Amino acid sequence: MNGILNDEGLLDISIQPNKNGQFGLNFKGGAEQKLKPIITQIAPNSPASICDPQLQEGDEIVYINGRKAEQLSHEQICCLIRSIGQSATNKTLTLSVRPFGSIENHEIKNSEMKNSPNHGISSQLLTSMAQIKQGLENGDLLAFYVDMPKKKLELSTEIAHFPENKTKNRYRDILPYDFNRVVISGENDYINASHVQTDIGYSGMVNEYLAAQGPLSDTCGDFWQMIWDQEVSLVVMLTTTMENGKTKCHRYWPECGEHFEIGNFEVSPISSRDYSPAYIHRELTVTDLETDEERTIQHLQYTAWPDHGVPEDSRRFLTFVNEVRRYRSASSAPVVIHCSAGVGRTGVFITVETACCLIEAGVAVYPEQMLDTLRDQRPSLIQTPGQFKFTCETILDIYQDHFLKTQSMNGR
């Protein structure tokens, strides 16, 4: 980000159109969608790409030539920008934007940022952390969560409703979207799992997940087929098999002394280490029974997290997240992650791991945008207000750890 933030914490950007009256930007959101207008694309070599200060994808549009954008529908915003570009008099488009990842903070001023002991932490990151704290205190974040639709109604889940697939779903209301469902080899290619990706700021890095429900007794073979097809080497499990007398996930792995033949595969244990009360680390071998090819799977199960609840100890949970990240770094394959339904605890973990990466990269963290992006890929990710609140609080904990580490490195 270049330029100076105004008193509202916004960046004022003026753009002149090209000869066709176009500015070269796209956005999503609008009043009728109950979504803040966010820049989603900037065309290369367009007026929007060369303006100074620089406009960035992810910036929130707050004002358009002085008009408050959140009060306008998507179509009204489009018409307003188009009319400015085609005006016979003043063709200057002036956007007041909230830089990507940050939200309004009257308490942090630019002069304070320059002389702050936080120097070395990006201003966007620091501002976003202050605003997460403020949003938790004034209830704005939870209000946003409550208003966010759990499912994008324009996205189809038709395949999950096929008669031959209905019995493969643990819960009737938690179904993968058709467009990004995981497709497995075999006569029936359906499994209740979704491809989920999170971008790590401007680094070009992407975290890839296969977000799945906990296997049923008759879908364990499908589960291992997915692992094999996608060349997965790391499985993250965020539930126990039984909770309050109810089955949450069928045990799809063998314990020491056992060997499972599941579908086309034999699964054998190598080792198991119990880090009670937080998690268990298992190492497994999976063998394709047709080709005899073997692969090693790391299986990390977090055990201190009740369904629809939150981890009992956030620091213990962050230790587990960092252990997962350590194993992820050894492979470019997607990580299989599941709880019972594959949405609540799974969504929290994905958001928290992504926040770890963003904060380390010095990029601001915007929980509202992250939630919206996740639910574009699988319904109901982060299932309860309590889970969203825990997620936001944990992001602040991650930042505090990063801040202390940075100060230590700077000798402060």
mmCIF file of C-alpha atoms in Angstrom:
data_model
loop_
_atom_site.group_PDB
_atom_site.id
_atom_site.type_symbol
_atom_site.label_atom_id
_atom_site.label_comp_id
_atom_site.label_asym_id
_atom_site.label_seq_id
_atom_site.Cartn_x
_atom_site.Cartn_y
_atom_site.Cartn_z
ATOM 1 C CA MET A 1 0.000 0.000 0.000
ATOM 2 C CA ASN A 2 1.197 3.532 -0.813
ATOM 3 C CA GLY A 3 -0.473 6.842 0.017
ATOM 4 C CA ILE A 4 -1.681 8.206 3.343
ATOM 5 C CA LEU A 5 -4.834 7.038 5.095
ATOM 6 C CA ASN A 6 -7.389 9.737 5.872
ATOM 7 C CA ASP A 7 -9.018 10.305 9.266
ATOM 8 C CA GLU A 8 -11.451 7.441 8.609
ATOM 9 C CA GLY A 9 -8.608 5.025 7.907
ATOM 10 C CA LEU A 10 -9.399 5.097 4.158
ATOM 11 C CA LEU A 11 -7.199 5.538 1.102
ATOM 12 C CA ASP A 12 -8.430 8.068 -1.492
ATOM 13 C CA ILE A 13 -7.677 6.959 -5.060
ATOM 14 C CA SER A 14 -8.461 8.947 -8.220
ATOM 15 C CA ILE A 15 -8.674 7.140 -11.576
ATOM 16 C CA GLN A 16 -9.117 8.511 -15.102
ATOM 17 C CA PRO A 17 -10.932 6.259 -17.616
ATOM 18 C CA ASN A 18 -9.493 4.995 -20.895
ATOM 19 C CA LYS A 19 -10.731 6.305 -24.248
ATOM 20 C CA ASN A 20 -13.732 3.952 -24.014
ATOM 21 C CA GLY A 21 -14.779 5.358 -20.638
ATOM 22 C CA GLN A 22 -13.674 2.213 -18.778
ATOM 23 C CA PHE A 23 -11.616 1.969 -15.602
ATOM 24 C CA GLY A 24 -10.671 -1.738 -15.704
ATOM 25 C CA LEU A 25 -11.939 -3.026 -12.365
ATOM 26 C CA ASN A 26 -14.473 -5.575 -11.139
ATOM 27 C CA PHE A 27 -16.027 -5.932 -7.713
ATOM 28 C CA LYS A 28 -18.443 -8.113 -5.779
ATOM 29 C CA GLY A 29 -21.029 -7.195 -3.160
ATOM 30 C CA GLY A 30 -23.822 -4.675 -2.768
ATOM 31 C CA ALA A 31 -26.577 -3.638 -0.370
ATOM 32 C CA GLU A 32 -29.069 -6.228 -1.624
ATOM 33 C CA GLN A 33 -26.483 -8.984 -1.032
ATOM 34 C CA LYS A 34 -25.626 -7.655 2.438
ATOM 35 C CA LEU A 35 -21.973 -7.775 1.365
ATOM 36 C CA LYS A 36 -19.526 -4.894 1.378
ATOM 37 C CA PRO A 37 -18.307 -3.956 -2.135
ATOM 38 C CA ILE A 38 -14.879 -5.555 -2.566
ATOM 39 C CA ILE A 39 -12.487 -5.169 -5.522
ATOM 40 C CA THR A 40 -12.101 -8.652 -7.039
ATOM 41 C CA GLN A 41 -10.175 -7.999 -10.256
ATOM 42 C CA ILE A 42 -7.995 -5.281 -11.783
ATOM 43 C CA ALA A 43 -7.319 -5.631 -15.497
ATOM 44 C CA PRO A 44 -3.614 -5.519 -16.478
ATOM 45 C CA ASN A 45 -2.508 -2.222 -18.048
ATOM 46 C CA SER A 46 -5.875 -0.629 -17.270
ATOM 47 C CA PRO A 47 -6.359 2.784 -15.607
ATOM 48 C CA ALA A 48 -7.134 0.984 -12.314
ATOM 49 C CA SER A 49 -3.799 -0.877 -12.489
ATOM 50 C CA ILE A 50 -1.596 2.211 -12.911
ATOM 51 C CA CYS A 51 -3.235 4.731 -10.567
ATOM 52 C CA ASP A 52 -1.281 6.256 -7.687
ATOM 53 C CA PRO A 53 -2.019 5.465 -4.844
ATOM 54 C CA GLN A 54 -2.375 1.897 -6.054
ATOM 55 C CA LEU A 55 -5.716 0.084 -6.005
ATOM 56 C CA GLN A 56 -5.500 -3.565 -4.939
ATOM 57 C CA GLU A 57 -7.710 -6.616 -5.232
ATOM 58 C CA GLY A 58 -9.388 -7.135 -1.862
ATOM 59 C CA ASP A 59 -9.799 -3.405 -1.139
ATOM 60 C CA GLU A 60 -13.251 -2.476 0.176
ATOM 61 C CA ILE A 61 -15.028 0.374 -1.647
ATOM 62 C CA VAL A 62 -16.452 2.718 1.017
ATOM 63 C CA TYR A 63 -17.180 5.889 -1.001
ATOM 64 C CA ILE A 64 -17.586 6.507 -4.748
ATOM 65 C CA ASN A 65 -17.169 10.182 -5.558
ATOM 66 C CA GLY A 66 -18.467 10.951 -2.074
ATOM 67 C CA ARG A 67 -21.440 8.553 -2.133
ATOM 68 C CA LYS A 68 -21.509 5.810 0.496
ATOM 69 C CA ALA A 69 -21.118 2.536 -1.401
ATOM 70 C CA GLU A 70 -22.659 0.224 1.213
ATOM 71 C CA GLN A 71 -26.032 1.912 0.684
ATOM 72 C CA LEU A 72 -26.037 1.064 -3.043
ATOM 73 C CA SER A 73 -26.998 -2.188 -4.759
ATOM 74 C CA HIS A 74 -24.512 -3.990 -6.993
ATOM 75 C CA GLU A 75 -26.264 -2.672 -10.110
ATOM 76 C CA GLN A 76 -26.392 0.894 -8.750
ATOM 77 C CA ILE A 77 -22.630 0.816 -8.143
ATOM 78 C CA CYS A 78 -22.036 -0.482 -11.675
ATOM 79 C CA CYS A 79 -24.239 2.263 -13.141
ATOM 80 C CA LEU A 80 -22.570 4.976 -11.044
ATOM 81 C CA ILE A 81 -19.045 3.974 -12.094
ATOM 82 C CA ARG A 82 -20.165 3.642 -15.733
ATOM 83 C CA SER A 83 -21.800 7.078 -15.697
ATOM 84 C CA ILE A 84 -18.656 8.698 -14.317
ATOM 85 C CA GLY A 85 -16.525 7.153 -17.061
ATOM 86 C CA GLN A 86 -18.942 8.389 -19.737
ATOM 87 C CA SER A 87 -19.532 11.848 -18.242
ATOM 88 C CA ALA A 88 -19.116 14.831 -20.538
ATOM 89 C CA THR A 89 -17.654 16.962 -17.749
ATOM 90 C CA ASN A 90 -15.926 15.239 -14.827
ATOM 91 C CA LYS A 91 -14.640 11.769 -15.696
ATOM 92 C CA THR A 92 -12.558 11.325 -12.528
ATOM 93 C CA LEU A 93 -13.536 8.279 -10.460
ATOM 94 C CA THR A 94 -12.568 8.881 -6.824
ATOM 95 C CA LEU A 95 -12.707 5.782 -4.665
ATOM 96 C CA SER A 96 -12.223 5.908 -0.912
ATOM 97 C CA VAL A 97 -11.196 2.370 -0.071
ATOM 98 C CA ARG A 98 -10.432 0.421 3.039
ATOM 99 C CA PRO A 99 -7.158 -1.355 2.173
ATOM 100 C CA PHE A 100 -7.297 -5.125 1.843
ATOM 101 C CA GLY A 101 -7.539 -6.858 5.206
ATOM 102 C CA SER A 102 -8.162 -3.758 7.315
ATOM 103 C CA ILE A 103 -11.325 -2.268 8.775
ATOM 104 C CA GLU A 104 -11.987 1.186 10.179
ATOM 105 C CA ASN A 105 -9.969 2.168 13.239
ATOM 106 C CA HIS A 106 -10.199 5.685 14.615
ATOM 107 C CA GLU A 107 -7.704 4.910 17.353
ATOM 108 C CA ILE A 108 -4.707 4.306 15.054
ATOM 109 C CA LYS A 109 -3.377 7.361 13.200
ATOM 110 C CA ASN A 110 -0.618 7.435 10.595
ATOM 111 C CA SER A 111 1.654 9.594 12.770
ATOM 112 C CA GLU A 112 1.254 7.132 15.617
ATOM 113 C CA MET A 113 2.100 4.233 13.296
ATOM 114 C CA LYS A 114 5.399 5.814 12.230
ATOM 115 C CA ASN A 115 6.572 6.421 15.791
ATOM 116 C CA SER A 116 5.107 3.263 17.266
ATOM 117 C CA PRO A 117 7.217 0.450 18.796
ATOM 118 C CA ASN A 118 5.244 -1.743 16.338
ATOM 119 C CA HIS A 119 7.442 -0.362 13.517
ATOM 120 C CA GLY A 120 8.297 -3.361 11.334
ATOM 121 C CA ILE A 121 4.749 -4.753 11.566
ATOM 122 C CA SER A 122 2.802 -3.676 8.453
ATOM 123 C CA SER A 123 0.278 -0.903 9.092
ATOM 124 C CA GLN A 124 -2.438 -2.935 7.351
ATOM 125 C CA LEU A 125 -1.811 -5.912 9.616
ATOM 126 C CA LEU A 126 -1.726 -3.829 12.776
ATOM 127 C CA THR A 127 -4.901 -1.963 11.789
ATOM 128 C CA SER A 128 -6.762 -5.175 11.008
ATOM 129 C CA MET A 129 -5.810 -6.685 14.363
ATOM 130 C CA ALA A 130 -7.030 -3.599 16.230
ATOM 131 C CA GLN A 131 -10.284 -3.781 14.328
ATOM 132 C CA ILE A 132 -10.829 -7.476 15.029
ATOM 133 C CA LYS A 133 -10.472 -6.603 18.690
ATOM 134 C CA GLN A 134 -12.912 -3.705 18.299
ATOM 135 C CA GLY A 135 -15.339 -5.840 16.287
ATOM 136 C CA LEU A 136 -15.397 -8.454 19.028
ATOM 137 C CA GLU A 137 -15.963 -5.822 21.707
ATOM 138 C CA ASN A 138 -18.803 -3.993 19.953
ATOM 139 C CA GLY A 139 -20.445 -7.099 18.495
ATOM 140 C CA ASP A 140 -20.037 -6.138 14.821
ATOM 141 C CA LEU A 141 -18.196 -9.338 13.914
ATOM 142 C CA LEU A 142 -20.824 -11.609 15.420
ATOM 143 C CA ALA A 143 -23.589 -9.547 13.809
ATOM 144 C CA PHE A 144 -21.885 -10.056 10.442
ATOM 145 C CA TYR A 145 -21.645 -13.791 11.099
ATOM 146 C CA VAL A 146 -25.337 -14.096 11.989
ATOM 147 C CA ASP A 147 -26.349 -12.282 8.773
ATOM 148 C CA MET A 148 -24.067 -14.385 6.537
ATOM 149 C CA PRO A 149 -26.008 -17.095 4.616
ATOM 150 C CA LYS A 150 -24.755 -20.579 5.466
ATOM 151 C CA LYS A 151 -25.202 -21.702 1.864
ATOM 152 C CA LYS A 152 -24.840 -19.893 -1.439
ATOM 153 C CA LEU A 153 -28.257 -20.587 -2.964
ATOM 154 C CA GLU A 154 -27.022 -19.977 -6.497
ATOM 155 C CA LEU A 155 -24.623 -22.943 -6.189
ATOM 156 C CA SER A 156 -26.068 -26.390 -6.912
ATOM 157 C CA THR A 157 -25.776 -29.503 -4.717
ATOM 158 C CA GLU A 158 -27.762 -31.655 -7.134
ATOM 159 C CA ILE A 159 -25.309 -34.568 -7.352
ATOM 160 C CA ALA A 160 -25.407 -35.135 -3.580
ATOM 161 C CA HIS A 161 -29.183 -35.633 -3.911
ATOM 162 C CA PHE A 162 -28.936 -38.461 -6.440
ATOM 163 C CA PRO A 163 -30.649 -41.581 -4.995
ATOM 164 C CA GLU A 164 -27.406 -43.583 -5.083
ATOM 165 C CA ASN A 165 -25.591 -40.825 -3.163
ATOM 166 C CA LYS A 166 -28.093 -39.919 -0.440
ATOM 167 C CA THR A 167 -26.920 -42.719 1.883
ATOM 168 C CA LYS A 168 -23.331 -41.491 1.529
ATOM 169 C CA ASN A 169 -24.159 -38.243 3.359
ATOM 170 C CA ARG A 170 -23.849 -38.222 7.138
ATOM 171 C CA TYR A 171 -26.154 -35.203 7.471
ATOM 172 C CA ARG A 172 -28.963 -34.299 5.076
ATOM 173 C CA ASP A 173 -28.241 -30.563 5.190
ATOM 174 C CA ILE A 174 -24.441 -30.636 4.752
ATOM 175 C CA LEU A 175 -23.740 -31.345 1.085
ATOM 176 C CA PRO A 176 -20.870 -30.357 -1.238
ATOM 177 C CA TYR A 177 -21.428 -27.951 -4.109
ATOM 178 C CA ASP A 178 -21.351 -29.676 -7.488
ATOM 179 C CA PHE A 179 -18.751 -27.386 -9.050
ATOM 180 C CA ASN A 180 -15.906 -28.191 -6.629
ATOM 181 C CA ARG A 181 -16.848 -31.560 -5.156
ATOM 182 C CA VAL A 182 -14.054 -34.125 -4.926
ATOM 183 C CA VAL A 183 -14.465 -36.743 -7.653
ATOM 184 C CA ILE A 184 -13.084 -40.215 -6.876
ATOM 185 C CA SER A 185 -12.176 -43.141 -9.113
ATOM 186 C CA GLY A 186 -14.660 -45.967 -9.431
ATOM 187 C CA GLU A 187 -18.160 -46.751 -10.626
ATOM 188 C CA ASN A 188 -19.692 -44.158 -8.283
ATOM 189 C CA ASP A 189 -17.455 -41.065 -8.143
ATOM 190 C CA TYR A 190 -19.320 -39.305 -5.293
ATOM 191 C CA ILE A 191 -17.918 -38.546 -1.847
ATOM 192 C CA ASN A 192 -19.100 -35.842 0.554
ATOM 193 C CA ALA A 193 -15.964 -33.712 0.256
ATOM 194 C CA SER A 194 -15.041 -30.367 -1.313
ATOM 195 C CA HIS A 195 -11.928 -28.791 -2.776
ATOM 196 C CA VAL A 196 -11.193 -25.701 -0.656
ATOM 197 C CA GLN A 197 -8.418 -23.201 -1.360
ATOM 198 C CA THR A 198 -7.199 -20.178 0.589
ATOM 199 C CA ASP A 199 -4.869 -17.550 -0.884
ATOM 200 C CA ILE A 200 -1.969 -16.318 1.223
ATOM 201 C CA GLY A 201 -2.028 -12.627 0.394
ATOM 202 C CA TYR A 202 0.189 -11.516 -2.485
ATOM 203 C CA SER A 203 2.746 -14.295 -2.044
ATOM 204 C CA GLY A 204 1.177 -16.477 -4.714
ATOM 205 C CA MET A 205 0.919 -19.309 -2.178
ATOM 206 C CA VAL A 206 -2.300 -21.287 -1.881
ATOM 207 C CA ASN A 207 -3.280 -23.696 0.892
ATOM 208 C CA GLU A 208 -5.260 -26.580 -0.568
ATOM 209 C CA TYR A 209 -7.675 -28.728 1.425
ATOM 210 C CA LEU A 210 -10.067 -31.574 0.827
ATOM 211 C CA ALA A 211 -12.759 -30.713 3.380
ATOM 212 C CA ALA A 212 -14.746 -33.869 4.084
ATOM 213 C CA GLN A 213 -17.325 -35.336 6.401
ATOM 214 C CA GLY A 214 -16.203 -38.043 8.814
ATOM 215 C CA PRO A 215 -16.519 -41.388 6.980
ATOM 216 C CA LEU A 216 -19.538 -43.616 7.518
ATOM 217 C CA SER A 217 -19.041 -47.366 7.916
ATOM 218 C CA ASP A 218 -19.777 -47.918 4.229
ATOM 219 C CA THR A 219 -17.851 -44.905 2.855
ATOM 220 C CA CYS A 220 -14.427 -45.705 4.345
ATOM 221 C CA GLY A 221 -13.339 -47.232 1.027
ATOM 222 C CA ASP A 222 -14.358 -44.008 -0.746
ATOM 223 C CA PHE A 223 -12.385 -42.009 1.807
ATOM 224 C CA TRP A 224 -9.176 -43.979 1.171
ATOM 225 C CA GLN A 225 -9.801 -43.804 -2.576
ATOM 226 C CA MET A 226 -9.888 -40.004 -2.292
ATOM 227 C CA ILE A 227 -6.627 -40.015 -0.346
ATOM 228 C CA TRP A 228 -4.997 -42.202 -2.986
ATOM 229 C CA ASP A 229 -6.364 -40.339 -6.016
ATOM 230 C CA GLN A 230 -5.251 -36.948 -4.671
ATOM 231 C CA GLU A 231 -1.827 -38.263 -3.526
ATOM 232 C CA VAL A 232 -2.524 -37.063 0.007
ATOM 233 C CA SER A 233 0.141 -37.591 2.655
ATOM 234 C CA LEU A 234 -1.478 -35.715 5.572
ATOM 235 C CA VAL A 235 -4.915 -36.267 7.139
ATOM 236 C CA VAL A 236 -6.214 -33.926 9.869
ATOM 237 C CA MET A 237 -9.051 -35.256 12.033
ATOM 238 C CA LEU A 238 -10.836 -32.845 14.390
ATOM 239 C CA THR A 239 -13.311 -35.149 16.117
ATOM 240 C CA THR A 240 -13.428 -38.307 18.160
ATOM 241 C CA THR A 241 -15.369 -41.304 16.857
ATOM 242 C CA MET A 242 -18.010 -41.030 19.623
ATOM 243 C CA GLU A 243 -19.294 -37.928 21.410
ATOM 244 C CA ASN A 244 -22.091 -37.954 24.009
ATOM 245 C CA GLY A 245 -23.051 -41.466 22.986
ATOM 246 C CA LYS A 246 -23.400 -40.567 19.290
ATOM 247 C CA THR A 247 -21.209 -41.779 16.437
ATOM 248 C CA LYS A 248 -19.413 -38.841 14.857
ATOM 249 C CA CYS A 249 -17.018 -40.721 12.599
ATOM 250 C CA HIS A 250 -16.381 -44.373 11.781
ATOM 251 C CA ARG A 251 -12.866 -45.526 12.660
ATOM 252 C CA TYR A 252 -11.259 -45.828 9.237
ATOM 253 C CA TRP A 253 -7.701 -46.540 10.400
ATOM 254 C CA PRO A 254 -6.177 -49.562 12.173
ATOM 255 C CA GLU A 255 -4.635 -49.340 15.609
ATOM 256 C CA CYS A 256 -1.423 -51.151 16.537
ATOM 257 C CA GLY A 257 -1.670 -54.883 15.835
ATOM 258 C CA GLU A 258 -4.461 -54.450 13.283
ATOM 259 C CA HIS A 259 -4.538 -54.415 9.484
ATOM 260 C CA PHE A 260 -7.553 -53.115 7.573
ATOM 261 C CA GLU A 261 -8.551 -54.074 4.046
ATOM 262 C CA ILE A 262 -10.810 -51.243 2.918
ATOM 263 C CA GLY A 263 -12.031 -51.116 -0.674
ATOM 264 C CA ASN A 264 -8.989 -51.344 -2.954
ATOM 265 C CA PHE A 265 -6.486 -50.761 -0.164
ATOM 266 C CA GLU A 266 -4.771 -52.309 2.822
ATOM 267 C CA VAL A 267 -4.029 -49.895 5.655
ATOM 268 C CA SER A 268 -1.447 -50.766 8.298
ATOM 269 C CA PRO A 269 -0.144 -48.890 11.360
ATOM 270 C CA ILE A 270 3.503 -47.883 11.646
ATOM 271 C CA SER A 271 3.464 -45.883 14.883
ATOM 272 C CA SER A 272 1.200 -43.951 17.239
ATOM 273 C CA ARG A 273 2.151 -41.177 19.669
ATOM 274 C CA ASP A 274 -0.375 -39.859 22.165
ATOM 275 C CA TYR A 275 0.011 -36.206 23.154
ATOM 276 C CA SER A 276 -2.943 -36.218 25.544
ATOM 277 C CA PRO A 277 -5.076 -34.348 26.202
ATOM 278 C CA ALA A 278 -4.608 -32.508 22.898
ATOM 279 C CA TYR A 279 -3.894 -34.820 19.985
ATOM 280 C CA ILE A 280 -2.687 -38.166 18.651
ATOM 281 C CA HIS A 281 -0.154 -38.552 15.848
ATOM 282 C CA ARG A 282 -0.378 -41.785 13.852
ATOM 283 C CA GLU A 283 1.773 -42.897 10.956
ATOM 284 C CA LEU A 284 0.091 -45.315 8.558
ATOM 285 C CA THR A 285 0.962 -47.257 5.419
ATOM 286 C CA VAL A 286 -1.625 -47.573 2.658
ATOM 287 C CA THR A 287 -1.101 -50.173 -0.074
ATOM 288 C CA ASP A 288 -2.916 -50.422 -3.407
ATOM 289 C CA LEU A 289 -3.969 -54.085 -3.531
ATOM 290 C CA GLU A 290 -3.833 -54.176 -7.336
ATOM 291 C CA THR A 291 -0.370 -52.660 -7.866
ATOM 292 C CA ASP A 292 1.269 -53.244 -4.433
ATOM 293 C CA GLU A 293 2.329 -49.586 -4.400
ATOM 294 C CA GLU A 294 2.786 -48.266 -0.847
ATOM 295 C CA ARG A 295 2.499 -44.751 0.542
ATOM 296 C CA THR A 296 2.968 -43.305 4.019
ATOM 297 C CA ILE A 297 0.224 -41.205 5.608
ATOM 298 C CA GLN A 298 0.569 -38.868 8.590
ATOM 299 C CA HIS A 299 -2.685 -38.864 10.592
ATOM 300 C CA LEU A 300 -3.080 -36.071 13.174
ATOM 301 C CA GLN A 301 -6.203 -36.259 15.346
ATOM 302 C CA TYR A 302 -7.161 -33.390 17.661
ATOM 303 C CA THR A 303 -9.167 -34.831 20.550
ATOM 304 C CA ALA A 304 -10.006 -31.875 22.799
ATOM 305 C CA TRP A 305 -12.766 -30.237 20.765
ATOM 306 C CA PRO A 306 -16.499 -30.959 21.317
ATOM 307 C CA ASP A 307 -18.927 -30.906 18.366
ATOM 308 C CA HIS A 308 -20.481 -27.440 17.808
ATOM 309 C CA GLY A 309 -18.093 -26.157 20.494
ATOM 310 C CA VAL A 310 -14.593 -24.720 20.596
ATOM 311 C CA PRO A 311 -11.211 -26.098 21.717
ATOM 312 C CA GLU A 312 -10.779 -26.161 25.472
ATOM 313 C CA ASP A 313 -7.339 -24.481 25.257
ATOM 314 C CA SER A 314 -6.509 -22.121 22.382
ATOM 315 C CA ARG A 315 -2.749 -22.325 22.985
ATOM 316 C CA ARG A 316 -2.858 -26.112 22.864
ATOM 317 C CA PHE A 317 -4.872 -25.844 19.644
ATOM 318 C CA LEU A 318 -2.287 -23.500 18.089
ATOM 319 C CA THR A 319 0.445 -25.999 18.936
ATOM 320 C CA PHE A 320 -1.540 -28.568 16.959
ATOM 321 C CA VAL A 321 -2.027 -26.150 14.036
ATOM 322 C CA ASN A 322 1.720 -25.543 13.877
ATOM 323 C CA GLU A 323 2.366 -29.296 13.931
ATOM 324 C CA VAL A 324 0.051 -29.681 10.940
ATOM 325 C CA ARG A 325 1.853 -26.843 9.160
ATOM 326 C CA ARG A 326 5.186 -28.564 9.753
ATOM 327 C CA TYR A 327 3.996 -31.707 7.975
ATOM 328 C CA ARG A 328 2.211 -29.733 5.258
ATOM 329 C CA SER A 329 5.500 -28.074 4.300
ATOM 330 C CA ALA A 330 6.912 -31.464 3.256
ATOM 331 C CA SER A 331 4.341 -31.980 0.487
ATOM 332 C CA SER A 332 2.552 -29.953 -2.176
ATOM 333 C CA ALA A 333 -0.481 -32.269 -2.098
ATOM 334 C CA PRO A 334 -3.775 -31.076 -0.589
ATOM 335 C CA VAL A 335 -4.469 -31.842 3.057
ATOM 336 C CA VAL A 336 -7.513 -33.943 3.907
ATOM 337 C CA ILE A 337 -9.322 -32.315 6.814
ATOM 338 C CA HIS A 338 -12.501 -33.511 8.473
ATOM 339 C CA CYS A 339 -14.565 -33.392 11.630
ATOM 340 C CA SER A 340 -18.000 -35.026 11.715
ATOM 341 C CA ALA A 341 -19.904 -32.930 9.164
ATOM 342 C CA GLY A 342 -16.771 -31.394 7.667
ATOM 343 C CA VAL A 343 -17.881 -27.793 8.204
ATOM 344 C CA GLY A 344 -17.756 -26.497 11.803
ATOM 345 C CA ARG A 345 -14.436 -27.489 13.295
ATOM 346 C CA THR A 346 -13.059 -27.937 9.789
ATOM 347 C CA GLY A 347 -13.865 -24.312 8.902
ATOM 348 C CA VAL A 348 -12.269 -23.008 12.097
ATOM 349 C CA PHE A 349 -9.053 -24.919 11.438
ATOM 350 C CA ILE A 350 -8.786 -23.755 7.815
ATOM 351 C CA THR A 351 -9.315 -20.123 8.837
ATOM 352 C CA VAL A 352 -6.834 -20.269 11.698
ATOM 353 C CA GLU A 353 -4.113 -21.952 9.622
ATOM 354 C CA THR A 354 -4.648 -19.413 6.846
ATOM 355 C CA ALA A 355 -4.422 -16.561 9.373
ATOM 356 C CA CYS A 356 -1.087 -17.943 10.616
ATOM 357 C CA CYS A 357 0.269 -17.775 7.065
ATOM 358 C CA LEU A 358 -1.140 -14.296 6.384
ATOM 359 C CA ILE A 359 0.246 -12.823 9.597
ATOM 360 C CA GLU A 360 3.684 -14.296 8.967
ATOM 361 C CA ALA A 361 3.570 -12.741 5.484
ATOM 362 C CA GLY A 362 2.648 -9.356 6.994
ATOM 363 C CA VAL A 363 -0.767 -9.350 5.308
ATOM 364 C CA ALA A 364 -3.875 -8.079 7.070
ATOM 365 C CA VAL A 365 -6.481 -10.606 8.175
ATOM 366 C CA TYR A 366 -10.121 -9.921 7.348
ATOM 367 C CA PRO A 367 -12.337 -12.599 9.010
ATOM 368 C CA GLU A 368 -15.528 -11.487 7.245
ATOM 369 C CA GLN A 369 -13.978 -11.836 3.806
ATOM 370 C CA MET A 370 -12.390 -15.163 4.757
ATOM 371 C CA LEU A 371 -15.755 -16.547 5.890
ATOM 372 C CA ASP A 372 -17.440 -15.421 2.680
ATOM 373 C CA THR A 373 -14.689 -16.999 0.573
ATOM 374 C CA LEU A 374 -14.897 -20.282 2.472
ATOM 375 C CA ARG A 375 -18.669 -20.536 2.091
ATOM 376 C CA ASP A 376 -18.240 -19.996 -1.635
ATOM 377 C CA GLN A 377 -16.531 -23.409 -1.556
ATOM 378 C CA ARG A 378 -18.417 -25.479 1.032
ATOM 379 C CA PRO A 379 -21.663 -24.638 2.883
ATOM 380 C CA SER A 380 -21.701 -23.817 6.611
ATOM 381 C CA LEU A 381 -17.940 -23.655 7.126
ATOM 382 C CA ILE A 382 -17.540 -22.332 10.676
ATOM 383 C CA GLN A 383 -20.885 -23.586 11.915
ATOM 384 C CA THR A 384 -21.730 -21.527 15.019
ATOM 385 C CA PRO A 385 -21.308 -17.952 16.312
ATOM 386 C CA GLY A 386 -19.196 -19.347 19.155
ATOM 387 C CA GLN A 387 -16.823 -20.956 16.673
ATOM 388 C CA PHE A 388 -16.501 -17.699 14.721
ATOM 389 C CA LYS A 389 -15.815 -15.777 17.933
ATOM 390 C CA PHE A 390 -13.163 -18.338 18.919
ATOM 391 C CA THR A 391 -11.609 -18.032 15.459
ATOM 392 C CA CYS A 392 -11.318 -14.250 15.757
ATOM 393 C CA GLU A 393 -9.902 -14.473 19.286
ATOM 394 C CA THR A 394 -7.358 -17.040 18.147
ATOM 395 C CA ILE A 395 -6.268 -14.786 15.283
ATOM 396 C CA LEU A 396 -5.477 -12.117 17.891
ATOM 397 C CA ASP A 397 -3.446 -14.694 19.837
ATOM 398 C CA ILE A 398 -1.504 -15.571 16.682
ATOM 399 C CA TYR A 399 -0.773 -11.921 16.047
ATOM 400 C CA GLN A 400 0.365 -11.371 19.640
ATOM 401 C CA ASP A 401 2.821 -14.255 19.308
ATOM 402 C CA HIS A 402 4.064 -12.867 15.992
ATOM 403 C CA PHE A 403 4.375 -9.362 17.449
ATOM 404 C CA LEU A 404 6.440 -10.584 20.406
ATOM 405 C CA LYS A 405 8.661 -12.606 18.081
ATOM 406 C CA THR A 406 9.186 -9.563 15.830
ATOM 407 C CA GLN A 407 10.037 -7.320 18.778
ATOM 408 C CA SER A 408 12.511 -9.905 20.036
ATOM 409 C CA MET A 409 14.195 -10.049 16.629
ATOM 410 C CA ASN A 410 14.379 -6.238 16.558
ATOM 411 C CA GLY A 411 15.956 -6.198 20.017
ATOM 412 C CA ARG A 412 13.016 -4.360 21.630
#
